Coordinates of C-alpha atoms in Angstrom, one line a residue:
M1 CA -41.1 24.7 -22.1
T2 CA -44.1 23.6 -24.2
P3 CA -44.4 20.1 -25.6
G4 CA -42.7 19.9 -28.9
G5 CA -41.4 23.5 -28.5
N6 CA -37.6 23.5 -28.9
R7 CA -36.5 20.8 -31.3
G8 CA -33.3 22.4 -32.5
W9 CA -31.2 19.8 -30.7
L10 CA -32.8 17.1 -32.8
L11 CA -32.0 18.8 -36.0
R12 CA -28.4 19.3 -35.0
L13 CA -28.2 15.6 -33.9
V14 CA -29.6 14.4 -37.3
I15 CA -27.1 16.7 -39.2
A16 CA -24.2 15.4 -37.1
F17 CA -25.2 11.8 -37.6
G18 CA -25.5 12.5 -41.4
F19 CA -22.0 13.9 -41.6
A20 CA -20.6 10.9 -39.5
Q21 CA -22.4 8.4 -41.8
A22 CA -21.1 10.2 -44.9
A23 CA -17.5 10.2 -43.6
V24 CA -17.6 6.5 -42.8
S25 CA -19.3 5.7 -46.1
M26 CA -16.6 7.5 -48.0
A27 CA -13.7 6.1 -45.9
R28 CA -14.5 2.5 -46.4
P29 CA -14.1 2.4 -50.2
A30 CA -11.2 4.9 -50.0
V31 CA -9.2 2.6 -47.7
S32 CA -10.0 -0.4 -49.9
Y33 CA -8.8 1.5 -53.0
R34 CA -5.7 2.6 -51.2
A35 CA -4.9 -1.0 -50.2
L36 CA -5.4 -2.0 -53.9
A37 CA -3.0 0.8 -54.9
L38 CA -0.4 -0.5 -52.5
G39 CA -0.6 -3.9 -54.1
A40 CA -3.0 -5.8 -51.8
D41 CA -4.7 -8.9 -53.1
E42 CA -8.3 -9.8 -52.8
R43 CA -7.8 -11.5 -49.4
A44 CA -6.2 -8.4 -47.9
V45 CA -8.9 -6.2 -49.2
G46 CA -11.5 -8.5 -47.7
V47 CA -9.7 -8.4 -44.4
V48 CA -9.7 -4.6 -44.5
A49 CA -13.4 -4.6 -45.3
G50 CA -14.1 -7.1 -42.5
V51 CA -12.3 -5.0 -39.9
Y52 CA -14.8 -2.3 -40.4
A53 CA -17.5 -4.6 -39.2
L54 CA -15.7 -5.7 -36.0
L55 CA -16.0 -2.4 -34.1
P56 CA -19.7 -2.0 -34.5
L57 CA -20.2 -5.7 -33.8
F58 CA -18.3 -5.7 -30.5
A59 CA -19.7 -2.3 -29.5
A60 CA -23.4 -3.0 -30.4
V61 CA -23.9 -6.2 -28.4
P62 CA -22.8 -4.8 -25.0
L63 CA -24.4 -1.5 -25.5
G64 CA -27.6 -3.2 -26.6
R65 CA -27.6 -5.4 -23.5
R66 CA -27.1 -2.3 -21.4
T67 CA -30.0 -0.5 -22.9
D68 CA -32.2 -3.6 -22.5
Q69 CA -31.5 -3.4 -18.8
G70 CA -32.9 0.1 -18.7
R71 CA -29.6 2.0 -18.3
C72 CA -29.7 4.0 -21.5
A73 CA -29.5 7.5 -20.2
P74 CA -25.6 7.5 -19.9
L75 CA -25.4 6.2 -23.5
L76 CA -27.4 9.0 -25.1
P77 CA -24.6 11.6 -25.2
T78 CA -22.1 9.0 -26.4
G79 CA -24.4 7.8 -29.2

């Protein structure tokens, strides 16, 4: 394989990431609006919005430490 030859996997990865980001970006306000429709107050909507930040927070720190130690190859397919 020549250097820079087959980059189709990169395009597929970028497209998949774009769809995932779009889905999350649409789900966050949809869930907040649904909570408002069900009668949630400002505090409940804030809690719902805050929950979305917890998973990336608790996942990013350990995964970042792991990649800093040089063991990032197993994380590439997961990412």
